Amino acid sequence: MSIRENKAEQQAIGAVPAIKENETRASEWGKHYPRQYDTYMQTRKSDEIGDVLKDDPAIVVLWAGYAFSKDYNKPRGHYYALEDNINTLRTGAPVDKKTGPQPTACWTCKSPDVPRLIKRDGEMEFFTGKWAKYGDEVVNPIGCGDCHDSKTMKLTLTREHLKRGLDAEGSLKVADITHQDMRSLVCAQCHAEYYFKKTEWEDKGEKKTAAVVTYPWAKGFSPEQIEQYYDGYGFTDWTHQLSKAPMLKAQHPDYETFVTGVHARNGLACADCHMPYMREGGVKYSSHKVGSPLDNIGNTCLNCHKGTEKEFKETVELKLARKNELARQATDILARAHLEAAKAWELGATEEEMKPALQDIRAGQWRWDYAVAGHGAFFHAPEETLRTLANAISKGQDARLKLRIVLAKHNAADYVAPDFSTKEKAQTLIGLDMPKLIEEKKTFLNTLKQEWFKESEAKGLYDPASRKDMVLKTSY
Ligand code: HEM
Ligand code: HEM
Ligand code: HEM
Ligand code: HEM
Ligand code: HEM
Ligand code: HEM
Ligand code: CA
């Protein structure tokens, strides 16, 4: 039976009312499409927290002065997208709708309630204000409404920031998108590098500033082209607390790196490996258990390749080990550069003396982050990933050479950076008061977070099935 007949069969199951426009509860869609829903719910099985800062404490130093230094984990299943966003120390501990630290934009890639709210309130209003403003409205994790049209079930793009990004980049204009492209582009709505573009607007005569999620693609997808885009107008995400370098943060450029790899060049889409076709009796459907393709090598890799599951696991592990080897060198070098720069400032180095080294730190750390922030890039695009890491190491070493000369001028040629070999040591070194941050967060989790779900339930938005057996898991 073809996939299309299968849809018809499922729609004919019975007198289930049609899915409402703007329906964000997956269990409602699931009444029509039980196989997709059941496999979608299995993303709950990927529930382990992988603490990146603990694995490589140098990263705490790289992000000093930025929220990522408090808490950063490997991704888990889509089921946890909202939960992790609410629980991370990065979103802090607001006490009402107006307290910080993050903007509303942090909800953008976590829930189908986001396109619903953008439709209701307009994009500018959505991107204005603090994250907590929408706590009682964004209550369902990534779901059907993020990728499908409820009337036709066709794949659809619900995020305007992707459409604008594609048209600005130009190699795949929105008007030319094919169905196979859509099987990657639904993912690219979230799995891509972004920044918050400050945008002035007027609301009934009142001046407001929105932080609009924007893809920096107008000059291309490569790390060098995106850097040029940011350098073009002196953009920085933050000023580094130790080195004072003007920093950039790369977030998961999965799509940008994937397109450079051998699988994309052979026409594969994300869904080919992350949502393989399954067979149940005579029925064929797409697995909605988006996760590691290595859990299902038989239905993914071995559709095209010859070999055994064991060989494919080993090949992927070897690629990961190669990436990790270079990534570790990059973080160690860059962390030392930040600490050496801090020492130089302390000894009275001038802006003029420091500037060239700080530019190298910015460029090196951007390259490292771009190469590793997409957790699958080591496989999707191994050559591009290793090339970018090699350049990160080279820029980091340039910075350290320049800093040695500055340190020598200030009589500290033999300066050795302090110990940052554990997450605790590194967080203490950059002055984070972790017990206080955790205490405040726990208060938030026991108060405002609880109220959000109660209020949204009263409004008929929240789907209890979406938090079935949810257990609190965090890095702290
Ligand atoms: C996590 C792939 C669509 C946002 C993940 C993971 C994979 C993945 C493999 C890690 C899962 C795990 O470790 O178990 C894909 C693919 C997509 C897609 C192939 C398209 C078919 C989306 C969309 C969004 C999104 C549309 C935003 C609405 C996220 C987030 C996480 C994640 C936020 C991390 C969740 C967490 O750790 O709490 N994705 N994704 N993804 N994805 Fe997607
Ligand atoms: C993963 C928070 C903005 C897309 C995550 C995770 C958290 C999180 C807690 C789970 C893993 C981790 O610890 O990083 C936030 C916050 C944001 C924000 C606080 C605002 C500052 C965004 C935006 C997008 C996005 C705007 C889409 C353009 C994703 C994706 C993942 C993810 C794709 C999976 C990442 C991976 O594979 O490592 N986010 N997010 N996030 N987020 Fe966000
Ligand atoms: C395909 C339902 C969530 C991406 C389908 C199909 C149905 C469906 C009925 C067509 C038949 C098939 O290929 O199995 C649902 C339901 C969802 C859901 C009920 C919520 C429980 C999502 C999400 C994404 C997504 C969150 C994106 C991250 C896709 C893709 C296909 C697909 C890429 C293959 C489309 C094709 O090649 O024709 N889904 N879906 N779906 N869905 Fe979903
Ligand atoms: C890993 C997303 C295309 C095979 C990942 C991860 C993400 C992701 C977020 C990290 C998962 C984690 O660490 O938990 C995407 C997106 C794609 C895409 C957005 C399209 C732009 C593909 C394709 C293939 C593939 C086409 C197969 C040829 C893999 C493999 C891993 C991976 C083997 C490593 C899994 C592991 O370490 O267990 N992908 N992917 N991906 N992806 Fe993809
Ligand atoms: C190439 C692994 C899934 C088609 C490769 C290569 C590896 C690999 C290691 C050599 C290139 C490199 O090192 O980057 C995997 C794994 C898969 C998977 C682990 C499952 C997660 C698929 C699927 C297809 C496919 C599903 C077809 C739909 C290809 C093609 C090439 C390739 C066409 C290029 C080979 C050539 O140019 O001769 N794959 N693959 N792969 N793969 Fe896959
Ligand atoms: C993969 C080129 C000879 C077997 C690949 C890939 C390229 C390639 C570009 C994709 C992986 C990548 O990008 O690294 C070539 C060239 C050859 C050659 C230029 C001649 C000089 C051969 C021969 C064999 C072979 C003689 C077999 C005896 C494979 C296999 C893969 C591969 C098994 C892994 C991908 C897969 O499983 O589909 N080759 N190749 N190649 N090649 Fe070759
Ligand atoms: Ca960024």
Short mmCIF file of N, CA and C and ligand atoms in Angstrom, two decimals, residues 262-263 266 268 272-273 293-294 300-301 303-305 312 315-316 319 379 382, ligand 5:
data_model
loop_
_atom_site.label_atom_id
_atom_site.label_comp_id
_atom_site.label_asym_id
_atom_site.label_seq_id
_atom_site.Cartn_x
_atom_site.Cartn_y
_atom_site.Cartn_z
N VAL A 262 28.54 14.63 1.65
CA VAL A 262 28.36 13.70 0.54
C VAL A 262 26.90 13.23 0.44
N HIS A 263 26.20 13.12 1.56
CA HIS A 263 24.82 12.64 1.49
C HIS A 263 23.90 13.70 0.88
N ASN A 266 24.30 13.87 -2.74
CA ASN A 266 23.65 12.77 -3.44
C ASN A 266 22.12 12.80 -3.27
N LEU A 268 20.13 13.24 -0.59
CA LEU A 268 19.41 12.78 0.61
C LEU A 268 18.87 13.97 1.40
N ASP A 272 15.36 11.13 5.39
CA ASP A 272 15.77 9.82 4.86
C ASP A 272 16.47 8.98 5.93
N CYS A 273 17.23 9.62 6.81
CA CYS A 273 17.91 8.86 7.85
C CYS A 273 17.26 9.00 9.22
N PRO A 293 19.96 7.74 13.83
CA PRO A 293 19.74 6.73 12.79
C PRO A 293 20.45 5.42 13.12
N LEU A 294 21.41 5.48 14.05
CA LEU A 294 22.14 4.27 14.39
C LEU A 294 21.29 3.30 15.20
N THR A 300 17.88 2.45 7.56
CA THR A 300 18.46 3.70 7.06
C THR A 300 19.67 3.39 6.18
N CYS A 301 20.86 3.34 6.77
CA CYS A 301 22.10 3.15 5.99
C CYS A 301 22.01 1.96 5.03
N ASN A 303 19.68 0.64 3.51
CA ASN A 303 18.86 0.80 2.31
C ASN A 303 19.73 1.09 1.10
N CYS A 304 20.87 1.71 1.33
CA CYS A 304 21.72 2.14 0.22
C CYS A 304 23.10 1.50 0.24
N HIS A 305 23.58 1.18 1.45
CA HIS A 305 24.95 0.67 1.56
C HIS A 305 24.96 -0.84 1.82
N PHE A 312 28.93 -0.12 10.45
CA PHE A 312 28.46 1.27 10.34
C PHE A 312 28.60 2.01 11.66
N THR A 315 32.25 2.95 11.95
CA THR A 315 32.61 4.05 11.06
C THR A 315 32.20 5.39 11.67
N VAL A 316 30.98 5.44 12.20
CA VAL A 316 30.49 6.70 12.78
C VAL A 316 31.29 7.05 14.04
N LYS A 319 34.59 8.60 13.16
CA LYS A 319 34.44 9.99 12.73
C LYS A 319 34.27 10.90 13.95
N PHE A 379 29.44 13.73 11.31
CA PHE A 379 29.04 12.69 10.35
C PHE A 379 28.48 13.30 9.07
N PRO A 382 31.99 15.53 7.44
CA PRO A 382 33.25 15.37 8.18
C PRO A 382 34.39 16.25 7.67
C1 HEM B 5 28.58 7.79 1.40
C2 HEM B 5 27.67 6.15 5.90
C3 HEM B 5 22.90 6.25 4.93
C4 HEM B 5 23.90 6.98 0.25
C5 HEM B 5 28.76 7.37 2.70
C6 HEM B 5 30.02 7.31 3.41
C7 HEM B 5 29.75 6.85 4.66
C8 HEM B 5 28.33 6.61 4.76
C9 HEM B 5 30.74 6.61 5.80
C10 HEM B 5 31.36 7.74 2.84
C11 HEM B 5 31.44 9.25 2.88
C12 HEM B 5 31.88 9.81 4.20
O1 HEM B 5 32.78 9.28 4.83
O2 HEM B 5 31.30 10.84 4.59
C13 HEM B 5 26.28 6.10 6.05
C14 HEM B 5 25.58 5.82 7.29
C15 HEM B 5 24.25 5.87 7.02
C16 HEM B 5 24.11 6.15 5.59
C17 HEM B 5 26.26 5.57 8.64
C18 HEM B 5 23.09 5.70 7.96
C19 HEM B 5 22.97 6.52 9.05
C20 HEM B 5 22.75 6.38 3.57
C21 HEM B 5 21.50 6.27 2.86
C22 HEM B 5 21.78 6.47 1.54
C23 HEM B 5 23.22 6.71 1.43
C24 HEM B 5 20.14 6.03 3.51
C25 HEM B 5 20.87 6.45 0.32
C26 HEM B 5 19.58 6.91 0.37
C27 HEM B 5 25.24 7.33 0.18
C28 HEM B 5 25.89 7.79 -1.04
C29 HEM B 5 27.23 8.04 -0.70
C30 HEM B 5 27.39 7.73 0.71
C31 HEM B 5 25.23 7.94 -2.40
C32 HEM B 5 28.32 8.56 -1.61
C33 HEM B 5 29.08 7.38 -2.12
C34 HEM B 5 29.80 7.67 -3.40
O3 HEM B 5 29.97 8.84 -3.77
O4 HEM B 5 30.20 6.69 -4.01
N1 HEM B 5 27.76 6.93 3.56
N2 HEM B 5 25.36 6.30 5.05
N3 HEM B 5 23.78 6.64 2.68
N4 HEM B 5 26.16 7.32 1.20
FE1 HEM B 5 25.76 6.81 3.11
#
